[in-house]
Every structure is written in structure tokens, then in C-alpha cells.
Amino acid sequence: MHDSCTFPLARGLSVRVFPRLLAALVVATSLSGCVNLPPLENRSVSTAITDTARTTLGRAVAPLVALHPAKSGIYTLRDARIAFDARVVLTQSAQRTLDVQYYIWRNDMTGGLLFEGLRDAADRGVRVRLLLDDNNTSGLDPVLAALDAHPNIEVRLFNPFAIRSWRWLGYLTDFSRLNRRMHSKSFTADNQVTIIGGRNIGDAYFGATNDVLFADLDVMAIGPVVAGVSAEFDRYWASDSSYPVQGLLTPVTDVQSANLRLAAMAMENSPPAKAYIRAVKESSFERELLQGALPFEWAETQIVSDNPDKGLGKATPEGQFTDKLKRAIGEPKDEVDLVSPYFVPTASGVDSLAGMVRRGVKINVLTNAFEATDVAVVHAGYAKRRKALLSAGITLYELKRLAQIPAARRSGSSLGDSTSGSSLHAKTFAVDRERVFIGSFNFDPRSARLNTELGFVIESPALAQQIDDAFKNRVPLNAYEAKLAEDGRVYWLEHKEGALIRHDIEPGTTLWQRFGMYLMSLLPIEWLL
């Protein structure tokens, strides 16, 4: 699913549906009077543990950090399996604290393994703080309650649903709050090493599924920026949107807890899990990290994050992510290479990008083609602006739905590599071949106005050049390039088996799909996308 969108009421109402909706509203109204969120006055208070220099991770990174004062070490996690291994290594190596924050956490193979990793760390005495957005936790209540019952684990939910079973009723009574979600993602161990980026937790993000594999991008960081991520986690943990699950979820019994552990052990010992873990452990990542041998890119790195008050609609304009990002990235002078799976620029966004082009800035955009996207309504929001973007002189690439590849060769490359997955999910851009943004921010109205976001601005010509090289070499081979004909119609160019093929109809679409996109583009829901 689109990892930053909620479309709870985006359906047409027929005459037959209306009475049912009216009845639902009556039920919701009656329930809203007796189902409320618990008070926050008695929440525990905790902050990041900073005395961690003598931990295993602290000792591993200290010599490297000392050699690069005022800079942070950045290691890009393009490979899906290494991205999973990085989280496993941090979980297993942590000795004092794990602070973990995610929008989506699936209870599938990789999600279950990481849940068990958190529990194992807590058994060793590590303090675990787990903060999840509640939009995608349906079915997880027993698991989260069982984790929270551990004396060293506390679980909180961001903007939770008071009604746990029929969640959609919450949208009818509390839409303004529940429509705002925590899209920020971070995984920090011992206040020494952190991972941020676009990936959620689940098989589709870690190359462990035969279904849609997301081509995504994270970075692991060491050095000064880690303290900034920890400080941001503390702000979210203490925000008025973060509720302890103890007051929300039904406690699990000892029998339920035992059954959950047995199910987790069975999954961990299953042939698919064992095969996946063997493949993950074939890399040298763990050894190189703990021996200080990973080839970090050392660069001045600035954290950009929304104020958690945005989750309640209370953030000031200067506290918004977009404003902070503009100040951190500066004004582009020559070139912008932008990668966004859910690119919905809006009319004002098109005007802003067109203004850059008029100033001489070359803009390249890579987003999902219709055949590769996992949310058609978002593609409709992009498609309605496509002609205006092309007219402004912006280069548009749309990643094709690549053929499924053998599991043994999946890498989850973020920029259209021939071994990448079938749907783009990375969120990054490079400016003037000097600075790079990597994070959770989608270039859409929802990320700008409704959801909270987190990312890094990295002053690294080397990383920026990698993105620029991808646009020059790999992207054209794995994406359609949208063009504008003289008669004003859009057409697409495709490189296939050494030939250049022209498509006058949007590739991978049927007549009914194109008609559906047109209808969706007429709906006044762009602000929700």
C-alpha cells in the first residue's frame, strides 16, 4: 500500500449505501461518547541514554568518528537484505538502549524476526522504546501488548484509534486527528548508530517476498547526527500524540503470551526464514561494521524533521518539514535529480519547479509508472500535472514494472537497477551534484501538510554524483521517458533490447484504467494524496 496515504472515505455514495452510512454515523456518534483516549498525565518519562561510549557499538565507531570531527559517517543501504541485516546487527549488538520509530511494521517473516530481536535485546537488559504509527497496526494488538508486558520494553502508538475493532468508525468521529500520521522512520542503537530513510519494516521492503518488492533506500549513520536523531525520537516519544499501549490494548494472558512466543519460534525455524537468514548472513556487513571497516562517506549532515505537533495540526509554519528542508538544501543553481515514488506536485509545485527551470536549473524526476505504482489514485494525482511539467521543460522518467527476479539475486537497488524490485519506494534527491536528501518525505501534499517526516541533508558530492550517474545511465534503461509531442499529447519512449520504442498510449494501462484515472483526477482530493 501507499505508505503515506489514507483514503478512508474516498468512495462514491449510492442511494443504497446512504442508509448504511447513516446507521454507521449513528453508531459512531454513540460510541464516541463512551470510547475516549486515555489521559497522558501518568505516562512514564524517559530520554535517550547518552553514556554509551563504552558499549560494543560505541567502541567500534569511536576511532572513525575521532578522525572526522564535525562530520557524520554515512553508509547507504541500497541492498534490501543488507538493510535488514543492518537492523538485525544493531538489535543484537545493542547493550543499553534501542529507540525504534516506524510508520509500518508488518507481522510477517522479517517483521516477526525483528519483533523477536527486540524481545531478545530486552532479555539482555537493553531498554527498548518502540513508537509505531497506529494507522497500520491492525491485527498487531496482541503482539504489541505482549512486547509491552516485558519490563524492559515500552510500546507507544502515535495518533491511536480509540475504537480498536472497527477502526474506520474513528475516521467518522475524529477524522482531523486520524488523518495525520507519523511517517517518520528511525532505528537507533545505543545512541551510537542510527538508520533512517524510506523503508518500513516488512518482507516487501527487505527482499523477502515473491509479491511486490519495493526498491528503497536507507542510510546508516554514525557521528554527531545520531544525537540529533535521538533528540527527535525523544520529542516524538513525549508528544501529545504518543500514547502508551497499556491504556489502549487488552493485556495478554500468560497463555496468549506463550502461544505468541511459540508461533514466533515456529516462524523463525521455518525453512523460508532459515533460507532468508542464511542469504542475509552471506554478506560481510556485520564483521565490517563491528571492526570499523565499513566504507563510510564522511560529510556534514543535517537532520530535518517535522515538529511532532504536526500530528495534531498545531505545528507552526516555520516548524514544517518543507520550510526546514528549503533552508537546509538551499536554492538550486544548476541541477536537481529527484526520486519520488508518489510524486504529486500540485499546481503550486509545478509553478515552483517551472520557475527553477526558467532560472536555468535542469530538473530530472523519477517516479513510478502506472504499471509499477501500488496506489492508482496517487498516480492520477501525478498524471493530471504531467503535461504541465513537460511543458515547463522538466524531464520525467516513470519506472517500469520490472520482471520478478530470482530471490537469490534481489538487491532492491533504489534507482532502477536491472536487479531492482518492481515498485519504486525510495525518496531522495540531489542538488547541484553537491548535496543529497535521503529520508521519508514523499513529494506530495500529504507529506507536506499532514504527515510527519524525517530525513538527512548530506553535503556529499560523491553521493550526489551517484544519483546523477544513475539518471544518466541506469534510469533510462529501466524507465519510460514521458515526452510532449508537437500537438500537445504525451507519449512515452522505452529502451527495449537495444531499440527505442514509442508508446502513444500510457504503457501498462487499459482503456478502463485510463478512464478511471481521469475520473479520479477530477475528485477534489489532491490535498489527501
Coordinates of C-alpha atoms in Angstrom, one line a residue:
M1 CA 0.0 0.0 0.0
H2 CA 1.0 3.6 -0.4
D3 CA 3.0 4.2 2.8
S4 CA 1.9 7.8 3.4
C5 CA -1.8 7.8 2.3
T6 CA -5.1 7.2 4.0
F7 CA -8.2 7.2 1.9
P8 CA -10.9 6.3 4.4
L9 CA -13.9 7.9 2.7
A10 CA -12.8 8.1 -0.9
R11 CA -15.8 6.2 -2.2
G12 CA -18.9 7.3 -4.1
L13 CA -22.2 7.1 -2.2
S14 CA -25.1 5.4 -3.9
V15 CA -28.7 5.6 -2.7
R16 CA -28.4 2.1 -1.2
V17 CA -25.2 2.9 0.6
F18 CA -26.5 6.1 2.2
P19 CA -28.8 4.4 4.8
R20 CA -25.9 2.2 5.9
L21 CA -23.6 5.1 6.2
L22 CA -26.3 7.0 8.2
A23 CA -26.6 4.0 10.5
A24 CA -22.8 3.8 10.9
L25 CA -22.7 7.5 11.8
V26 CA -25.3 6.9 14.5
V27 CA -23.3 4.0 15.9
A28 CA -20.1 6.0 15.7
T29 CA -21.6 9.0 17.4
S30 CA -22.9 6.9 20.2
L31 CA -19.6 5.1 20.6
S32 CA -17.6 8.4 20.5
G33 CA -19.4 9.4 23.7
C34 CA -18.1 6.4 25.7
V35 CA -14.8 5.5 23.9
N36 CA -12.1 8.0 24.5
L37 CA -8.3 8.0 24.5
P38 CA -6.7 7.5 27.9
P39 CA -5.2 10.5 29.8
L40 CA -1.5 11.2 29.3
E41 CA -0.7 12.6 32.7
N42 CA 0.7 9.3 34.1
R43 CA 3.0 8.4 31.2
S44 CA 6.5 7.4 32.2
V45 CA 9.2 9.9 31.4
S46 CA 12.4 8.8 29.6
T47 CA 15.0 10.3 27.4
A48 CA 17.9 9.0 25.2
I49 CA 20.7 7.3 27.1
T50 CA 23.9 9.1 26.2
D51 CA 26.5 7.3 28.4
T52 CA 27.2 4.7 25.8
A53 CA 30.7 5.3 24.6
R54 CA 32.0 2.0 26.2
T55 CA 29.4 -0.2 24.5
T56 CA 30.3 -2.5 21.7
L57 CA 29.0 -0.1 19.1
G58 CA 30.5 2.9 20.8
R59 CA 33.9 1.3 20.8
A60 CA 33.5 0.3 17.2
V61 CA 32.7 3.7 15.8
A62 CA 34.7 5.9 18.2
P63 CA 38.1 5.7 16.3
L64 CA 36.3 6.6 13.0
V65 CA 34.4 9.5 14.4
A66 CA 37.5 10.9 16.1
L67 CA 39.2 11.0 12.7
H68 CA 36.4 13.1 11.1
P69 CA 35.5 15.9 13.6
A70 CA 32.1 17.7 12.9
K71 CA 31.3 15.2 10.2
S72 CA 29.0 12.1 10.3
G73 CA 29.7 8.8 8.6
I74 CA 27.0 7.8 6.1
Y75 CA 26.6 4.3 4.7
T76 CA 23.9 3.9 2.1
L77 CA 21.7 0.8 2.4
R78 CA 20.6 0.1 -1.1
D79 CA 20.6 -3.7 -0.9
A80 CA 17.3 -4.8 0.6
R81 CA 18.9 -7.7 2.5
I82 CA 21.8 -5.7 3.9
A83 CA 19.2 -3.2 5.0
F84 CA 17.5 -6.0 7.1
D85 CA 20.9 -7.3 8.3
A86 CA 21.8 -3.8 9.5
R87 CA 18.8 -3.7 11.7
V88 CA 19.5 -7.2 13.0
V89 CA 23.1 -6.3 13.8
L90 CA 22.1 -3.2 15.7
T91 CA 19.5 -5.2 17.6
Q92 CA 21.9 -7.9 18.5
S93 CA 24.8 -5.5 19.3
A94 CA 22.9 -3.0 21.5
Q95 CA 23.8 -3.1 25.1
R96 CA 22.0 -0.1 26.6
T97 CA 19.1 1.1 24.5
L98 CA 17.1 0.7 21.3
D99 CA 14.9 3.6 20.1
V100 CA 12.7 2.5 17.2
Q101 CA 10.1 4.5 15.3
Y102 CA 8.1 3.4 12.2
Y103 CA 5.1 4.1 10.1
I104 CA 4.5 0.4 9.1
W105 CA 5.6 -2.7 10.8
R106 CA 4.3 -5.9 9.3
N107 CA 4.0 -9.1 11.4
D108 CA 5.4 -11.2 8.5
M109 CA 8.7 -13.0 8.4
T110 CA 11.1 -10.1 8.6
G111 CA 8.8 -8.1 10.9
G112 CA 8.4 -11.0 13.2
L113 CA 12.1 -11.7 13.3
L114 CA 12.7 -8.1 14.3
F115 CA 10.0 -8.2 16.9
E116 CA 11.8 -11.2 18.4
G117 CA 15.1 -9.3 18.1
L118 CA 13.7 -6.5 20.3
R119 CA 12.5 -9.0 22.8
D120 CA 15.8 -10.8 22.9
A121 CA 17.6 -7.4 23.4
A122 CA 15.2 -6.6 26.3
D123 CA 16.0 -10.1 27.8
R124 CA 19.7 -9.0 27.8
G125 CA 18.8 -5.9 29.8
V126 CA 18.5 -3.4 26.9
R127 CA 15.9 -0.7 27.3
V128 CA 13.6 -0.8 24.3
R129 CA 11.3 2.1 23.3
L130 CA 9.1 1.2 20.3
L131 CA 6.9 4.0 18.7
L132 CA 4.6 3.0 15.9
D133 CA 2.1 4.9 13.9
D134 CA -1.3 3.3 14.6
N135 CA -2.6 3.5 11.1
N136 CA -1.2 0.1 10.0
T137 CA -1.2 -1.9 13.3
S138 CA -4.5 -3.7 12.7
G139 CA -4.1 -7.3 13.9
L140 CA -0.9 -6.4 15.9
D141 CA -2.6 -5.6 19.3
P142 CA -1.8 -8.9 21.0
V143 CA 1.8 -8.8 19.8
L144 CA 2.3 -5.2 20.9
A145 CA 0.6 -5.9 24.3
A146 CA 2.9 -8.9 24.8
L147 CA 6.0 -6.8 24.0
D148 CA 4.9 -4.0 26.3
A149 CA 4.4 -6.5 29.1
H150 CA 8.2 -7.1 29.1
P151 CA 9.8 -5.0 32.0
N152 CA 12.4 -3.5 29.6
I153 CA 10.1 -2.7 26.7
E154 CA 7.6 0.2 26.4
V155 CA 5.4 0.5 23.3
R156 CA 3.6 3.7 22.3
L157 CA 1.2 4.4 19.4
F158 CA 1.1 7.7 17.5
N159 CA -2.4 9.1 17.0
P160 CA -4.1 5.8 18.0
F161 CA -7.6 4.6 17.3
A162 CA -9.7 4.6 20.4
I163 CA -12.0 2.0 18.8
R164 CA -9.7 -1.0 18.2
S165 CA -12.0 -3.4 16.3
W166 CA -14.0 -1.2 13.9
R167 CA -11.2 1.3 13.3
W168 CA -13.0 3.0 10.4
L169 CA -15.6 4.4 12.8
G170 CA -12.8 6.5 14.2
Y171 CA -12.5 8.4 11.0
L172 CA -16.1 9.3 11.2
T173 CA -15.8 10.9 14.6
D174 CA -12.1 12.0 14.7
F175 CA -11.0 12.4 11.1
S176 CA -9.0 15.6 11.5
R177 CA -6.6 13.9 14.0
L178 CA -6.6 10.4 12.5
N179 CA -5.9 11.8 9.0
R180 CA -2.5 13.0 10.4
R181 CA 0.1 10.2 10.6
M182 CA 3.7 9.7 11.8
H183 CA 5.5 8.8 8.6
S184 CA 9.0 9.3 10.2
K185 CA 11.3 6.3 10.4
S186 CA 14.4 5.7 12.5
F187 CA 16.2 2.8 14.2
T188 CA 18.8 3.9 16.8
A189 CA 21.1 1.6 18.9
D190 CA 23.0 2.8 22.0
N191 CA 22.8 6.4 20.7
Q192 CA 25.8 5.4 18.5
V193 CA 24.4 4.2 15.2
T194 CA 21.1 5.1 13.5
I195 CA 19.2 4.1 10.4
I196 CA 16.8 6.5 8.7
G197 CA 15.2 6.5 5.2
G198 CA 12.3 5.3 3.2
R199 CA 12.0 1.7 4.3
N200 CA 9.2 0.4 6.6
I201 CA 9.5 -3.0 8.3
G202 CA 8.2 -5.9 6.3
D203 CA 9.1 -8.5 3.7
A204 CA 8.3 -6.3 0.8
Y205 CA 11.0 -3.8 1.9
F206 CA 13.7 -6.4 2.6
G207 CA 13.6 -8.6 -0.5
A208 CA 11.8 -11.5 1.3
T209 CA 8.7 -11.9 -0.8
N210 CA 7.5 -13.1 -4.1
D211 CA 5.0 -10.3 -4.4
V212 CA 5.8 -6.6 -4.9
L213 CA 9.4 -5.8 -3.9
F214 CA 10.0 -2.2 -3.1
A215 CA 13.1 -0.6 -4.5
D216 CA 14.1 1.5 -1.5
L217 CA 16.9 3.5 0.2
D218 CA 18.1 3.9 3.7
V219 CA 21.3 5.3 5.2
M220 CA 23.1 4.1 8.3
A221 CA 24.8 6.9 10.2
I222 CA 27.4 7.4 12.9
G223 CA 28.8 10.5 14.4
P224 CA 27.2 13.8 15.5
V225 CA 23.9 13.4 13.6
V226 CA 23.0 10.3 15.7
A227 CA 22.4 12.5 18.8
G228 CA 20.1 14.6 16.6
V229 CA 18.0 11.6 15.7
S230 CA 17.9 10.6 19.4
A231 CA 16.7 14.0 20.3
E232 CA 14.0 13.9 17.7
F233 CA 12.9 10.5 18.9
D234 CA 12.6 11.9 22.5
R235 CA 10.4 14.7 21.1
Y236 CA 8.0 12.3 19.5
W237 CA 8.0 9.9 22.4
A238 CA 6.9 12.7 24.7
S239 CA 4.5 14.3 22.3
D240 CA 0.8 14.6 22.9
S241 CA 0.2 12.2 20.1
S242 CA 2.1 9.3 21.6
Y243 CA 0.0 7.0 23.8
P244 CA 1.3 4.1 25.9
V245 CA -0.4 0.9 24.7
Q246 CA -1.0 -0.1 28.3
G247 CA -4.1 2.1 28.4
L248 CA -5.3 1.2 24.9
L249 CA -4.8 -2.5 24.4
T250 CA -6.3 -5.5 26.2
P251 CA -3.4 -7.2 28.2
V252 CA -2.4 -10.6 27.1
T253 CA -2.8 -13.6 29.4
D254 CA 0.2 -15.9 30.2
V255 CA -1.3 -18.5 27.8
Q256 CA -1.6 -16.0 25.0
S257 CA 1.9 -14.7 25.5
A258 CA 3.3 -18.3 25.5
N259 CA 1.4 -19.0 22.3
L260 CA 2.7 -15.9 20.6
R261 CA 6.3 -16.9 21.5
L262 CA 5.7 -20.5 20.2
A263 CA 4.3 -19.0 16.9
A264 CA 7.3 -16.7 16.6
M265 CA 9.8 -19.6 17.2
A266 CA 8.0 -21.7 14.6
M267 CA 8.2 -18.9 12.1
E268 CA 11.9 -18.4 12.9
N269 CA 12.7 -22.1 12.4
S270 CA 10.6 -22.4 9.2
P271 CA 12.6 -23.3 6.0
P272 CA 11.8 -19.9 4.3
A273 CA 13.1 -18.0 7.3
K274 CA 16.2 -20.1 7.6
A275 CA 17.0 -19.8 3.9
Y276 CA 16.5 -16.0 4.1
I277 CA 18.7 -15.6 7.1
R278 CA 21.4 -17.7 5.5
A279 CA 21.3 -15.5 2.4
V280 CA 21.5 -12.3 4.6
K281 CA 24.4 -13.6 6.6
E282 CA 26.4 -14.2 3.4
S283 CA 27.4 -10.6 3.4
S284 CA 30.4 -9.2 5.3
F285 CA 28.3 -6.3 6.7
E286 CA 28.3 -7.3 10.4
R287 CA 32.0 -8.0 10.5
E288 CA 32.9 -4.8 8.7
L289 CA 30.7 -2.7 11.0
L290 CA 32.0 -4.1 14.3
Q291 CA 35.6 -4.0 13.1
G292 CA 35.3 -0.4 11.9
A293 CA 35.9 -1.4 8.3
L294 CA 32.7 -0.2 6.6
P295 CA 33.5 2.4 3.9
F296 CA 31.5 5.3 5.3
E297 CA 31.1 8.6 3.4
W298 CA 32.1 11.4 5.8
A299 CA 30.1 14.5 5.3
E300 CA 28.4 17.4 7.1
T301 CA 25.0 16.0 7.7
Q302 CA 21.9 17.9 8.9
I303 CA 18.8 16.3 10.3
V304 CA 15.5 17.6 9.0
S305 CA 12.3 16.7 10.9
D306 CA 8.8 17.8 11.5
N307 CA 7.7 19.0 14.8
P308 CA 5.5 16.2 16.3
D309 CA 2.8 18.9 17.0
K310 CA 2.1 18.5 13.3
G311 CA 0.3 15.2 14.2
L312 CA -2.3 17.4 15.9
G313 CA -2.3 20.2 13.4
K314 CA -0.5 22.5 15.8
A315 CA 2.9 23.0 14.2
T316 CA 3.9 26.5 13.2
P317 CA 4.8 27.2 9.6
E318 CA 8.5 27.5 10.4
G319 CA 8.3 24.1 12.1
Q320 CA 7.1 22.4 9.0
F321 CA 9.4 19.9 7.2
T322 CA 9.2 21.7 3.8
D323 CA 10.3 25.0 5.3
K324 CA 13.2 23.4 7.1
L325 CA 14.2 21.4 4.0
K326 CA 14.3 24.5 1.9
R327 CA 16.6 26.2 4.4
A328 CA 18.8 23.2 4.7
I329 CA 19.1 22.4 1.0
G330 CA 19.5 26.0 -0.3
E331 CA 18.5 27.3 -3.7
P332 CA 19.4 25.0 -6.6
K333 CA 21.6 26.7 -9.2
D334 CA 22.3 24.1 -11.9
E335 CA 20.5 20.7 -11.5
V336 CA 18.0 18.7 -9.4
D337 CA 17.7 14.9 -9.7
L338 CA 14.6 13.9 -7.8
V339 CA 13.4 10.4 -6.9
S340 CA 9.9 10.0 -5.5
P341 CA 7.5 7.0 -5.7
Y342 CA 4.4 9.1 -5.0
F343 CA 5.1 12.4 -6.9
V344 CA 2.1 14.7 -6.7
P345 CA 3.5 18.2 -7.3
T346 CA 0.2 20.2 -7.2
A347 CA -0.4 23.3 -9.3
S348 CA 1.8 25.4 -7.0
G349 CA 4.5 22.8 -7.1
V350 CA 4.5 22.8 -10.8
D351 CA 4.9 26.6 -10.8
S352 CA 7.8 26.4 -8.4
L353 CA 9.6 23.8 -10.5
A354 CA 8.9 25.7 -13.6
G355 CA 10.4 28.8 -12.0
M356 CA 13.6 26.9 -11.3
V357 CA 13.8 25.8 -15.0
R358 CA 13.4 29.4 -16.1
R359 CA 16.4 30.2 -13.9
G360 CA 18.4 27.7 -15.8
V361 CA 18.1 24.7 -13.4
K362 CA 17.8 21.3 -15.1
I363 CA 15.3 19.1 -13.3
N364 CA 15.1 15.3 -13.7
V365 CA 12.3 13.3 -12.0
L366 CA 11.9 9.6 -11.5
T367 CA 8.6 8.3 -10.2
N368 CA 6.6 5.1 -10.7
A369 CA 4.9 4.3 -13.9
F370 CA 1.2 3.3 -13.6
E371 CA 2.1 -0.3 -14.0
A372 CA 4.6 -0.1 -11.1
T373 CA 2.6 2.0 -8.6
D374 CA 0.8 0.4 -5.8
V375 CA -1.8 3.3 -5.5
A376 CA -3.6 4.2 -8.7
V377 CA -5.3 7.3 -7.2
V378 CA -1.8 8.8 -6.4
H379 CA -0.7 8.2 -9.9
A380 CA -3.8 10.0 -11.1
G381 CA -2.7 13.0 -9.0
Y382 CA 0.6 13.0 -10.8
A383 CA -0.8 12.3 -14.3
K384 CA -3.0 15.4 -14.2
R385 CA 0.1 17.5 -13.8
R386 CA 2.3 15.6 -16.3
K387 CA 1.7 17.7 -19.3
A388 CA 2.3 21.0 -17.4
L389 CA 5.6 19.5 -16.0
L390 CA 6.8 18.6 -19.5
S391 CA 5.7 21.9 -20.9
A392 CA 7.9 23.6 -18.3
G393 CA 10.9 21.7 -19.5
I394 CA 11.1 19.1 -16.7
T395 CA 12.4 15.6 -17.7
L396 CA 10.1 12.8 -16.5
Y397 CA 11.0 9.2 -16.1
E398 CA 8.5 6.6 -15.0
L399 CA 10.0 3.3 -13.6
K400 CA 8.7 0.3 -15.4
R401 CA 7.3 -2.7 -13.5
L402 CA 10.3 -4.9 -13.8
A403 CA 10.1 -8.6 -14.2
Q404 CA 10.2 -10.6 -11.0
I405 CA 13.8 -11.9 -10.4
P406 CA 15.1 -14.9 -8.5
A407 CA 15.2 -14.3 -4.8
A408 CA 18.9 -15.1 -4.7
R409 CA 19.6 -12.1 -6.9
R410 CA 17.4 -9.5 -5.4
S411 CA 19.2 -6.4 -4.3
G412 CA 16.4 -3.8 -4.0
S413 CA 18.6 -1.1 -5.6
S414 CA 17.0 2.3 -5.2
L415 CA 17.4 3.9 -8.7
G416 CA 16.2 1.5 -11.3
D417 CA 19.0 -1.1 -11.4
S418 CA 18.2 -4.1 -13.5
T419 CA 18.1 -6.2 -10.4
S420 CA 15.7 -3.9 -8.5
G421 CA 12.2 -4.7 -7.4
S422 CA 9.0 -3.9 -9.2
S423 CA 7.9 -0.8 -7.4
L424 CA 9.9 2.3 -6.5
H425 CA 9.8 3.4 -2.9
A426 CA 12.9 5.4 -2.3
K427 CA 12.7 9.2 -1.5
T428 CA 15.8 11.1 -2.4
F429 CA 17.1 14.0 -4.4
A430 CA 20.4 15.6 -5.3
V431 CA 21.1 19.3 -5.8
D432 CA 23.9 20.7 -8.0
R433 CA 25.8 17.4 -7.6
E434 CA 26.8 18.7 -4.2
R435 CA 24.1 17.9 -1.7
V436 CA 21.7 15.0 -1.2
F437 CA 18.5 14.5 0.7
I438 CA 17.5 11.0 1.9
G439 CA 14.5 10.3 4.1
S440 CA 10.8 9.5 4.4
F441 CA 9.4 12.6 2.6
N442 CA 7.3 12.0 -0.5
F443 CA 6.8 14.9 -2.8
D444 CA 3.1 15.1 -2.3
P445 CA 0.6 17.2 -0.3
R446 CA 0.2 14.6 2.4
S447 CA 3.9 14.6 3.3
A448 CA 4.0 18.4 3.2
R449 CA 0.8 19.2 5.1
L450 CA -0.4 16.2 7.1
N451 CA 2.2 13.6 7.9
T452 CA 5.4 14.0 10.0
E453 CA 8.6 13.3 8.1
L454 CA 12.3 12.8 8.8
G455 CA 15.4 12.9 6.7
F456 CA 19.1 13.9 6.3
V457 CA 20.6 16.6 4.1
I458 CA 24.1 15.3 3.3
E459 CA 26.8 17.6 1.9
S460 CA 28.4 14.9 -0.3
P461 CA 29.4 15.4 -3.9
A462 CA 30.2 11.7 -4.1
L463 CA 26.6 10.6 -3.1
A464 CA 25.1 13.3 -5.4
Q465 CA 27.2 12.1 -8.3
Q466 CA 25.9 8.5 -7.7
I467 CA 22.4 9.8 -8.2
D468 CA 23.3 11.8 -11.2
D469 CA 25.1 8.8 -12.8
A470 CA 22.0 6.7 -12.2
F471 CA 19.9 9.2 -14.1
K472 CA 22.4 9.3 -16.9
N473 CA 22.9 5.5 -17.2
R474 CA 20.6 3.1 -15.4
V475 CA 17.3 5.1 -15.2
P476 CA 16.8 5.5 -19.0
L477 CA 17.2 1.7 -19.5
N478 CA 14.6 0.8 -16.8
A479 CA 12.0 3.6 -17.1
Y480 CA 9.7 5.1 -19.7
E481 CA 10.6 8.7 -20.5
A482 CA 7.5 10.9 -20.9
K483 CA 7.7 13.4 -23.7
L484 CA 5.4 16.1 -25.2
A485 CA 4.6 15.9 -28.9
E486 CA 4.1 19.0 -31.1
D487 CA 0.3 18.5 -30.9
G488 CA 0.5 18.7 -27.1
R489 CA -0.1 15.0 -26.5
V490 CA 2.1 13.0 -24.1
Y491 CA 4.0 10.0 -25.4
W492 CA 6.5 7.6 -23.9
L493 CA 9.9 6.3 -25.0
E494 CA 11.1 2.9 -23.9
H495 CA 14.6 1.3 -24.4
K496 CA 14.0 -2.4 -25.1
E497 CA 16.5 -4.9 -26.4
G498 CA 18.6 -2.2 -28.0
A499 CA 15.7 -0.5 -29.7
L500 CA 13.9 2.7 -28.9
I501 CA 10.1 2.2 -28.8
R502 CA 7.5 4.9 -28.8
H503 CA 4.2 4.5 -27.0
D504 CA 1.4 6.9 -27.8
I505 CA -0.8 5.4 -25.1
E506 CA 0.3 5.2 -21.5
P507 CA 2.2 1.9 -21.1
G508 CA 0.7 -0.8 -19.0
T509 CA -2.8 0.7 -18.9
T510 CA -6.1 -0.4 -20.2
L511 CA -8.9 1.8 -21.5
W512 CA -10.8 1.4 -18.3
Q513 CA -7.8 2.1 -16.1
R514 CA -7.1 5.3 -18.1
F515 CA -10.8 6.3 -17.7
G516 CA -10.7 5.5 -14.0
M517 CA -7.6 7.7 -13.6
Y518 CA -9.3 10.5 -15.4
L519 CA -12.3 10.3 -13.1
M520 CA -10.1 10.2 -10.0
S521 CA -8.1 13.3 -11.3
L522 CA -11.4 15.2 -11.2
L523 CA -12.1 14.5 -7.5
P524 CA -11.2 17.3 -5.0
I525 CA -8.9 15.0 -3.0
E526 CA -5.4 16.2 -4.1
W527 CA -4.8 17.5 -0.5
L528 CA -5.2 13.9 0.8
L529 CA -2.7 12.3 -1.6

